[in-house]
Every structure is written in structure tokens, then in C-alpha cells.
mmCIF file of C-alpha atoms and ligand atoms in Angstrom:
data_model
loop_
_atom_site.group_PDB
_atom_site.id
_atom_site.type_symbol
_atom_site.label_atom_id
_atom_site.label_comp_id
_atom_site.label_asym_id
_atom_site.label_seq_id
_atom_site.Cartn_x
_atom_site.Cartn_y
_atom_site.Cartn_z
ATOM 1 C CA MET A 165 97.042 88.036 -0.973
ATOM 2 C CA THR A 166 99.306 91.175 -1.841
ATOM 3 C CA ASP A 167 98.439 94.256 0.320
ATOM 4 C CA MET A 168 96.543 96.863 -1.497
ATOM 5 C CA THR A 169 97.536 99.873 0.934
ATOM 6 C CA GLY A 170 97.675 102.754 -1.338
ATOM 7 C CA LYS A 171 95.341 101.554 -3.863
ATOM 8 C CA VAL A 172 92.091 102.628 -4.406
ATOM 9 C CA ALA A 173 89.001 100.887 -5.580
ATOM 10 C CA LEU A 174 85.745 101.798 -7.179
ATOM 11 C CA VAL A 175 82.528 99.350 -6.342
ATOM 12 C CA THR A 176 79.264 99.555 -8.021
ATOM 13 C CA GLY A 177 76.062 98.508 -6.530
ATOM 14 C CA GLY A 178 78.286 98.455 -3.341
ATOM 15 C CA GLY A 179 75.272 98.851 -0.930
ATOM 16 C CA SER A 180 74.196 96.065 -0.685
ATOM 17 C CA GLY A 181 75.587 91.825 -1.413
ATOM 18 C CA ILE A 182 77.969 90.875 -3.117
ATOM 19 C CA GLY A 183 78.973 94.408 -3.721
ATOM 20 C CA ARG A 184 78.742 95.297 -0.028
ATOM 21 C CA ALA A 185 81.062 92.052 0.522
ATOM 22 C CA THR A 186 83.399 93.207 -1.901
ATOM 23 C CA ALA A 187 84.342 96.410 -0.788
ATOM 24 C CA LEU A 188 84.667 95.194 2.874
ATOM 25 C CA GLU A 189 86.829 92.900 1.239
ATOM 26 C CA PHE A 190 88.791 95.364 -0.703
ATOM 27 C CA ALA A 191 89.079 97.350 2.858
ATOM 28 C CA GLY A 192 90.147 94.639 4.519
ATOM 29 C CA ARG A 193 93.156 94.230 2.208
ATOM 30 C CA GLY A 194 93.999 98.021 2.958
ATOM 31 C CA ALA A 195 92.473 99.382 -0.299
ATOM 32 C CA ALA A 196 90.304 102.685 0.183
ATOM 33 C CA VAL A 197 87.099 101.872 -1.633
ATOM 34 C CA MET A 198 84.509 104.456 -3.194
ATOM 35 C CA VAL A 199 81.271 102.663 -2.561
ATOM 36 C CA ALA A 200 78.874 103.586 -5.404
ATOM 37 C CA ASP A 201 75.041 102.602 -5.739
ATOM 38 C CA PHE A 202 71.902 103.774 -6.581
ATOM 39 C CA ASN A 203 70.536 103.258 -3.118
ATOM 40 C CA LEU A 204 72.820 105.818 -1.563
ATOM 41 C CA GLU A 205 71.820 104.707 1.947
ATOM 42 C CA GLY A 206 72.915 101.303 1.355
ATOM 43 C CA ALA A 207 76.403 102.630 -0.053
ATOM 44 C CA GLN A 208 76.326 104.752 3.191
ATOM 45 C CA GLU A 209 76.313 101.623 5.346
ATOM 46 C CA THR A 210 78.889 99.959 3.592
ATOM 47 C CA ALA A 211 81.311 103.239 3.777
ATOM 48 C CA ARG A 212 80.181 103.243 7.592
ATOM 49 C CA GLN A 213 80.892 99.456 8.224
ATOM 50 C CA ILE A 214 84.245 100.065 6.377
ATOM 51 C CA GLY A 215 85.238 102.994 8.877
ATOM 52 C CA ALA A 216 84.419 101.162 11.826
ATOM 53 C CA ALA A 217 86.836 98.458 10.905
ATOM 54 C CA GLY A 218 89.298 101.427 10.596
ATOM 55 C CA GLY A 219 89.485 101.626 6.721
ATOM 56 C CA ARG A 220 88.846 104.261 4.242
ATOM 57 C CA ALA A 221 85.705 104.516 2.351
ATOM 58 C CA ALA A 222 83.417 107.027 0.934
ATOM 59 C CA ALA A 223 79.996 106.729 -1.025
ATOM 60 C CA VAL A 224 78.397 107.818 -3.708
ATOM 61 C CA LYS A 225 74.955 108.267 -5.579
ATOM 62 C CA VAL A 226 75.314 106.747 -9.083
ATOM 63 C CA ASP A 227 72.966 105.590 -11.835
ATOM 64 C CA VAL A 228 75.497 103.252 -13.817
ATOM 65 C CA ALA A 229 72.963 103.491 -17.204
ATOM 66 C CA ASP A 230 73.369 107.185 -17.416
ATOM 67 C CA GLU A 231 76.630 108.321 -18.725
ATOM 68 C CA GLY A 232 76.584 111.920 -16.746
ATOM 69 C CA SER A 233 75.928 109.894 -13.298
ATOM 70 C CA VAL A 234 78.959 107.315 -14.182
ATOM 71 C CA LYS A 235 81.888 110.327 -14.890
ATOM 72 C CA ALA A 236 80.452 112.227 -11.917
ATOM 73 C CA MET A 237 81.172 108.710 -9.843
ATOM 74 C CA VAL A 238 84.542 108.582 -11.386
ATOM 75 C CA ALA A 239 85.077 111.970 -11.080
ATOM 76 C CA GLU A 240 84.211 111.880 -7.041
ATOM 77 C CA ALA A 241 86.420 108.534 -6.597
ATOM 78 C CA VAL A 242 89.649 110.422 -7.733
ATOM 79 C CA ALA A 243 88.997 113.680 -5.785
ATOM 80 C CA ALA A 244 88.328 111.784 -2.533
ATOM 81 C CA PHE A 245 91.152 109.267 -3.053
ATOM 82 C CA GLY A 246 93.291 110.710 -5.540
ATOM 83 C CA ARG A 247 93.748 107.892 -7.851
ATOM 84 C CA LEU A 248 91.963 104.737 -9.322
ATOM 85 C CA ASP A 249 93.364 101.397 -9.244
ATOM 86 C CA TYR A 250 90.633 99.203 -9.484
ATOM 87 C CA LEU A 251 86.841 98.728 -10.789
ATOM 88 C CA VAL A 252 84.258 96.286 -10.081
ATOM 89 C CA ASN A 253 81.321 96.879 -12.513
ATOM 90 C CA ASN A 254 79.015 94.707 -10.007
ATOM 91 C CA ALA A 255 75.455 96.927 -10.181
ATOM 92 C CA GLY A 256 72.955 94.709 -11.910
ATOM 93 C CA ILE A 257 69.560 93.710 -12.067
ATOM 94 C CA SER A 258 67.083 91.083 -12.939
ATOM 95 C CA ALA A 259 63.782 91.362 -14.808
ATOM 96 C CA ALA A 260 61.049 92.371 -12.077
ATOM 97 C CA GLY A 261 58.552 89.626 -11.314
ATOM 98 C CA PRO A 262 57.917 86.446 -11.224
ATOM 99 C CA ASN A 263 59.265 84.708 -14.401
ATOM 100 C CA VAL A 264 57.049 85.273 -18.009
ATOM 101 C CA PRO A 265 57.657 83.304 -21.074
ATOM 102 C CA LEU A 266 59.685 85.590 -24.076
ATOM 103 C CA HIS A 267 56.636 86.487 -25.696
ATOM 104 C CA GLU A 268 55.362 87.929 -22.710
ATOM 105 C CA VAL A 269 58.297 90.290 -22.037
ATOM 106 C CA ASP A 270 57.836 94.011 -22.209
ATOM 107 C CA LEU A 271 60.184 95.573 -24.417
ATOM 108 C CA LYS A 272 61.078 98.261 -21.904
ATOM 109 C CA ALA A 273 61.373 96.004 -19.203
ATOM 110 C CA PHE A 274 64.289 94.096 -21.520
ATOM 111 C CA GLU A 275 66.098 97.480 -22.286
ATOM 112 C CA ARG A 276 66.220 98.665 -19.064
ATOM 113 C CA VAL A 277 68.047 95.418 -17.798
ATOM 114 C CA LEU A 278 70.422 95.635 -20.895
ATOM 115 C CA ASP A 279 71.132 99.573 -19.844
ATOM 116 C CA VAL A 280 71.949 98.444 -16.262
ATOM 117 C CA ASN A 281 73.721 95.360 -16.679
ATOM 118 C CA VAL A 282 75.496 95.947 -20.366
ATOM 119 C CA ALA A 283 75.944 99.711 -20.940
ATOM 120 C CA GLY A 284 76.546 100.268 -17.285
ATOM 121 C CA THR A 285 79.493 97.880 -17.239
ATOM 122 C CA PHE A 286 80.333 99.496 -21.184
ATOM 123 C CA LEU A 287 80.127 103.178 -18.963
ATOM 124 C CA GLY A 288 81.747 102.269 -15.870
ATOM 125 C CA MET A 289 84.961 101.000 -18.293
ATOM 126 C CA LYS A 290 84.545 103.373 -20.560
ATOM 127 C CA HIS A 291 84.937 106.586 -17.884
ATOM 128 C CA ALA A 292 87.133 104.413 -15.053
ATOM 129 C CA ILE A 293 89.709 102.933 -17.277
ATOM 130 C CA PRO A 294 91.428 106.414 -18.044
ATOM 131 C CA GLU A 295 91.842 107.353 -14.127
ATOM 132 C CA ILE A 296 93.294 103.726 -14.011
ATOM 133 C CA LEU A 297 95.943 104.196 -16.821
ATOM 134 C CA LYS A 298 96.622 107.419 -15.232
ATOM 135 C CA ALA A 299 97.496 106.088 -12.115
ATOM 136 C CA GLY A 300 99.882 103.028 -13.555
ATOM 137 C CA GLY A 301 97.733 100.156 -14.383
ATOM 138 C CA GLY A 302 95.432 98.105 -12.520
ATOM 139 C CA ALA A 303 92.327 96.009 -13.247
ATOM 140 C CA VAL A 304 88.680 95.919 -13.862
ATOM 141 C CA VAL A 305 86.062 92.845 -12.470
ATOM 142 C CA ASN A 306 82.580 92.589 -14.028
ATOM 143 C CA LEU A 307 80.032 90.524 -12.975
ATOM 144 C CA ALA A 308 78.641 88.131 -15.090
ATOM 145 C CA SER A 309 76.528 84.987 -13.570
ATOM 146 C CA THR A 310 76.339 81.398 -14.355
ATOM 147 C CA MET A 311 73.355 82.675 -16.869
ATOM 148 C CA GLY A 312 76.401 84.199 -18.547
ATOM 149 C CA GLU A 313 77.387 80.655 -19.557
ATOM 150 C CA ARG A 314 73.788 79.221 -19.802
ATOM 151 C CA ALA A 315 70.481 80.307 -19.775
ATOM 152 C CA SER A 316 67.299 80.427 -17.762
ATOM 153 C CA ALA A 317 64.068 80.053 -19.308
ATOM 154 C CA GLY A 318 61.594 83.028 -18.385
ATOM 155 C CA ASP A 319 64.052 85.594 -17.804
ATOM 156 C CA PRO A 320 65.612 86.547 -21.320
ATOM 157 C CA SER A 321 67.082 89.960 -20.662
ATOM 158 C CA TYR A 322 68.956 88.755 -17.825
ATOM 159 C CA SER A 323 70.639 85.730 -19.454
ATOM 160 C CA THR A 324 71.422 87.810 -22.646
ATOM 161 C CA SER A 325 72.526 91.022 -20.542
ATOM 162 C CA LYS A 326 75.107 88.159 -18.701
ATOM 163 C CA HIS A 327 76.264 86.558 -21.944
ATOM 164 C CA ALA A 328 76.987 90.397 -23.246
ATOM 165 C CA VAL A 329 79.217 90.944 -19.838
ATOM 166 C CA ARG A 330 81.422 88.142 -20.673
ATOM 167 C CA GLY A 331 81.762 89.323 -24.557
ATOM 168 C CA LEU A 332 82.408 92.838 -23.302
ATOM 169 C CA THR A 333 84.980 91.710 -20.630
ATOM 170 C CA GLN A 334 87.015 89.871 -23.396
ATOM 171 C CA SER A 335 86.989 92.793 -26.119
ATOM 172 C CA ALA A 336 88.085 95.145 -23.184
ATOM 173 C CA ALA A 337 91.087 92.898 -21.755
ATOM 174 C CA LEU A 338 92.379 92.544 -25.248
ATOM 175 C CA THR A 339 92.097 96.599 -26.067
ATOM 176 C CA TYR A 340 94.227 96.939 -22.824
ATOM 177 C CA ALA A 341 96.246 93.967 -22.488
ATOM 178 C CA THR A 342 99.654 95.479 -22.918
ATOM 179 C CA LEU A 343 98.554 98.571 -21.149
ATOM 180 C CA GLY A 344 98.374 97.358 -17.830
ATOM 181 C CA VAL A 345 94.666 97.245 -17.312
ATOM 182 C CA ARG A 346 93.559 93.358 -16.859
ATOM 183 C CA VAL A 347 89.548 93.180 -17.618
ATOM 184 C CA ASN A 348 88.208 89.674 -15.681
ATOM 185 C CA SER A 349 84.359 88.316 -15.244
ATOM 186 C CA VAL A 350 83.191 86.303 -12.699
ATOM 187 C CA GLY A 351 80.205 84.047 -12.632
ATOM 188 C CA PRO A 352 78.353 83.864 -9.151
ATOM 189 C CA GLY A 353 76.237 80.654 -8.978
ATOM 190 C CA VAL A 354 73.302 81.140 -6.713
ATOM 191 C CA ILE A 355 74.320 83.651 -3.812
ATOM 192 C CA ARG A 356 71.831 84.833 -1.069
ATOM 193 C CA THR A 357 71.700 88.607 -1.807
ATOM 194 C CA GLY A 358 68.517 90.741 -1.987
ATOM 195 C CA MET A 359 68.306 90.203 -5.640
ATOM 196 C CA THR A 360 67.422 86.092 -5.132
ATOM 197 C CA GLU A 361 65.423 87.114 -1.927
ATOM 198 C CA ALA A 362 62.200 85.912 -4.035
ATOM 199 C CA ILE A 363 63.820 82.411 -4.738
ATOM 200 C CA PHE A 364 64.466 82.216 -0.923
ATOM 201 C CA GLU A 365 60.962 82.467 0.058
ATOM 202 C CA ASP A 366 59.931 79.771 -2.560
ATOM 203 C CA GLU A 367 60.449 76.382 -0.798
ATOM 204 C CA GLN A 368 60.294 74.203 -3.583
ATOM 205 C CA THR A 369 62.636 76.372 -5.742
ATOM 206 C CA THR A 370 64.890 76.539 -3.106
ATOM 207 C CA ALA A 371 65.011 72.669 -2.500
ATOM 208 C CA TRP A 372 65.565 72.460 -6.111
ATOM 209 C CA LEU A 373 68.270 75.116 -6.609
ATOM 210 C CA LYS A 374 70.412 72.980 -3.611
ATOM 211 C CA GLY A 375 69.616 69.954 -5.671
ATOM 212 C CA VAL A 376 71.182 70.747 -8.873
ATOM 213 C CA THR A 377 74.248 72.394 -7.328
ATOM 214 C CA PRO A 378 76.718 70.077 -6.852
ATOM 215 C CA MET A 379 78.040 71.412 -3.243
ATOM 216 C CA HIS A 380 74.323 71.248 -2.250
ATOM 217 C CA ARG A 381 74.688 74.657 -0.323
ATOM 218 C CA PHE A 382 74.086 78.305 -1.749
ATOM 219 C CA GLY A 383 76.997 80.721 -1.911
ATOM 220 C CA GLU A 384 77.638 83.596 0.375
ATOM 221 C CA PRO A 385 78.423 87.075 -0.931
ATOM 222 C CA SER A 386 82.147 87.032 0.701
ATOM 223 C CA GLU A 387 82.949 83.996 -1.536
ATOM 224 C CA ILE A 388 82.177 85.835 -4.197
ATOM 225 C CA ALA A 389 84.426 88.950 -3.073
ATOM 226 C CA LYS A 390 87.339 86.961 -2.564
ATOM 227 C CA LEU A 391 87.416 86.100 -5.864
ATOM 228 C CA ILE A 392 86.961 89.332 -7.451
ATOM 229 C CA VAL A 393 89.364 90.938 -5.294
ATOM 230 C CA PHE A 394 92.003 88.119 -6.142
ATOM 231 C CA LEU A 395 91.403 88.952 -9.404
ATOM 232 C CA CYS A 396 92.494 92.477 -9.161
ATOM 233 C CA SER A 397 95.150 91.956 -6.899
ATOM 234 C CA ASP A 398 98.796 91.620 -8.383
ATOM 235 C CA ASP A 399 98.591 87.836 -7.261
ATOM 236 C CA ALA A 400 96.569 87.522 -10.755
ATOM 237 C CA SER A 401 98.931 89.133 -12.643
ATOM 238 C CA TYR A 402 99.023 86.830 -15.821
ATOM 239 C CA ILE A 403 95.132 86.801 -15.708
ATOM 240 C CA THR A 404 93.234 88.850 -18.406
ATOM 241 C CA GLY A 405 89.970 88.232 -20.566
ATOM 242 C CA GLY A 406 88.935 85.556 -18.425
ATOM 243 C CA TYR A 407 85.564 84.332 -17.087
ATOM 244 C CA TYR A 408 85.760 82.476 -13.557
ATOM 245 C CA PRO A 409 82.446 81.015 -12.203
ATOM 246 C CA ALA A 410 82.130 80.501 -8.156
ATOM 247 C CA ASP A 411 79.114 78.578 -8.414
ATOM 248 C CA GLY A 412 79.604 75.596 -6.064
ATOM 249 C CA GLY A 413 80.099 73.006 -9.126
ATOM 250 C CA TRP A 414 77.085 74.173 -10.792
ATOM 251 C CA LEU A 415 78.631 74.697 -14.629
ATOM 252 C CA ALA A 416 80.208 71.276 -14.170
ATOM 253 C CA GLY A 417 77.121 69.393 -14.203
HETATM 254 P P1 NAI B 697 71.725 93.373 -5.002
HETATM 255 O O1 NAI B 697 70.563 93.691 -5.464
HETATM 256 O O2 NAI B 697 71.861 92.485 -3.247
HETATM 257 O O3 NAI B 697 73.122 94.133 -5.193
HETATM 258 C C1 NAI B 697 72.693 94.834 -5.956
HETATM 259 C C2 NAI B 697 72.859 96.302 -6.067
HETATM 260 O O4 NAI B 697 73.212 97.133 -7.491
HETATM 261 C C3 NAI B 697 71.915 97.147 -5.385
HETATM 262 O O5 NAI B 697 72.734 97.532 -4.200
HETATM 263 C C4 NAI B 697 71.373 97.894 -6.205
HETATM 264 O O6 NAI B 697 70.708 99.441 -5.226
HETATM 265 C C5 NAI B 697 72.326 98.235 -7.247
HETATM 266 N N1 NAI B 697 71.938 98.870 -8.419
HETATM 267 C C6 NAI B 697 70.993 98.271 -8.864
HETATM 268 N N2 NAI B 697 70.586 99.329 -10.297
HETATM 269 C C7 NAI B 697 71.695 99.735 -10.245
HETATM 270 C C8 NAI B 697 72.067 101.382 -11.000
HETATM 271 N N3 NAI B 697 71.238 101.324 -12.203
HETATM 272 N N4 NAI B 697 72.693 102.086 -10.722
HETATM 273 C C9 NAI B 697 74.049 101.735 -9.370
HETATM 274 N N5 NAI B 697 73.444 100.756 -8.721
HETATM 275 C C10 NAI B 697 72.272 99.922 -8.984
HETATM 276 O O7 NAI B 697 72.229 91.917 -5.535
HETATM 277 P P2 NAI B 697 73.606 91.060 -5.699
HETATM 278 O O8 NAI B 697 73.216 89.554 -5.820
HETATM 279 O O9 NAI B 697 74.538 91.513 -4.964
HETATM 280 O O10 NAI B 697 73.918 91.418 -7.534
HETATM 281 C C11 NAI B 697 75.490 91.689 -7.513
HETATM 282 C C12 NAI B 697 75.711 91.388 -9.005
HETATM 283 O O11 NAI B 697 75.960 90.375 -8.873
HETATM 284 C C13 NAI B 697 74.784 91.565 -9.908
HETATM 285 O O12 NAI B 697 75.517 91.861 -11.192
HETATM 286 C C14 NAI B 697 74.371 90.480 -10.164
HETATM 287 O O13 NAI B 697 73.902 90.266 -11.657
HETATM 288 C C15 NAI B 697 75.103 89.539 -10.086
HETATM 289 N N6 NAI B 697 74.837 88.245 -9.628
HETATM 290 C C16 NAI B 697 74.177 87.517 -8.926
HETATM 291 C C17 NAI B 697 73.895 86.408 -8.480
HETATM 292 C C18 NAI B 697 73.215 86.040 -7.091
HETATM 293 O O14 NAI B 697 73.205 84.976 -6.926
HETATM 294 N N7 NAI B 697 73.040 86.878 -5.730
HETATM 295 C C19 NAI B 697 74.148 85.425 -9.223
HETATM 296 C C20 NAI B 697 75.010 85.921 -10.330
HETATM 297 C C21 NAI B 697 75.131 87.344 -10.908
#
């Protein structure tokens, strides 16, 4: 894959799971990485791991649903590394608690998921893309989900948000298609991270999910990270506006 030495990546939600794996993958290709997360300690740990492996990284606290915070995050990335080439809008949440039917979902909880997953993705692009344009072009990857293609009963906010991320991705891709900024979304299947911890605690659900995944196994964060970094790289130079699942075959079924 194309060497990314001299490039700068900004990864939101980089303090754990898929975001941490993505930050490590970028660094492994030579890019400097600004690791942004609501959980600053998690982001600092990711940056520490990159530094220990000989890479360049820094950490910043952000709430992606807050415009002032996102603006400051982008400014900090540019101040630290002098430019910005890639943005990964990875920070995301699902509705808290066990699956509840739509008519019992609290409006505030529904809105918070949309604020983080959708407005957060919008705000990331709004403030990072001008910097990517200044750097001469680059790429954005937004985290959708298999739940951005299908839906699950009981968590309407999450499916709604991930469908919206795909639409937002396509709109942005069209806007910047001739300006050198490619914008794509990826759709992980079930990946072992903090977000899916509750699923793995329940043996029955785990067994069922494995059974309905054609590969009969769950994904690792690094398997999503490799796709994200490929989509940012020059090897993906003709790819924009797309949605790329990495789901062990789930959507084929
Ligand atoms: P995770 O929970 O390990 O990581 C999410 C990170 O986002 C956390 O470090 C958290 O602190 C951060 N975050 C949450 N709200 C934030 C906010 N308002 N501002 C800044 N940071 C915030 O979860 P995971 O699995 O790594 O999720 C990453 C992305 O992948 C999410 O967008 C998720 O929806 C998506 N995804 C995950 C799947 C899975 O099976 N794990 C499946 C499909 C999509």
C-alpha cells in the first residue's frame, strides 16, 4: 500500500476499538496521527502506543457533537503537524441499555445518538475538509455499519443514524469530487470492541450472531482499520461516494 510518510490523519473515537486500530494502522504506514476522543485517557494511550512503535501522534479531547470542540480539534491537529490529509469520522455510540421497542425510546436518547453519529460526522467534515483542501486534497472515511444497510429491531436511533451517515457521505463525495477530496463510508459487521461488549456477555446472542454471519466468526478492529486506511490511500484514487462493508459476508445473506 502507498506509503503515507509526510501525511497527517485525524481519527475521532481513536481512544479505543476500531478508532485505535485505525490510528495504529495509519502510523504503521508512516502518517502522523491526531487521536481525538471524548475519553482523553484512551486517546493518550493510543498516541503512547504509536510513539512506542516509533510513530508520530498526539491526543486531543473532543465531543464530536459540539461544534466548538470539533473546530478546536481540527485546529489542534494542524497546529501539531502542520497540515491535514485524512479524516476518519469514527466516534460513535449506540443507544444505552438493552434493546427496547421504539415506543419506549426516550427522545433525548434518540437525539443524542443522532447528534454524535450524524451531526458529529457532519461537523468533522465541515471543519476538516477546508484544511484537507489547503493540503492539496486527501480523503475522508465515515463509519457507517451493516445497520446502515439493514436495521435491527429495538434500537431505532442507531440504524437511523448509520443510514444517514451513508447519505451524508454520498452528498459530501459529490460536493468535493472534482476538488481532490474523496469521501467514502465503511460498514463493519460485528467487531469485538467496547461498543459490543454487552453482546459478548450474552452467550445465546453471541452464538446466534456467529451463526448468521457467513464466515462464522466476528471481526477484529484491525480488519476494519485496514479497509479505512486503504480507502484513504492513493491506491483508492478512483473511489469516492461508496459504501464498503467488512462484515464476514453478513449483507450477502
Ligand atoms: P468503541 O466504543 O470501542 O469506540 C468508540 C469511541 O468513540 C470511544 O473511544 C468513545 O469514547 C468515542 N466517543 C463516543 N462518543 C464520542 C463523542 N461524542 N465525541 C468523541 N468521541 C466519542 O466502539 P467501536 O466499535 O470501535 O466503534 C467505532 C465506530 O464503528 C462507531 O461509529 C460504531 O458505530 C461503528 N461500528 C462498530 C461496530 C462494532 O461491531 N463494533 C459495527 C458497526 C459499526
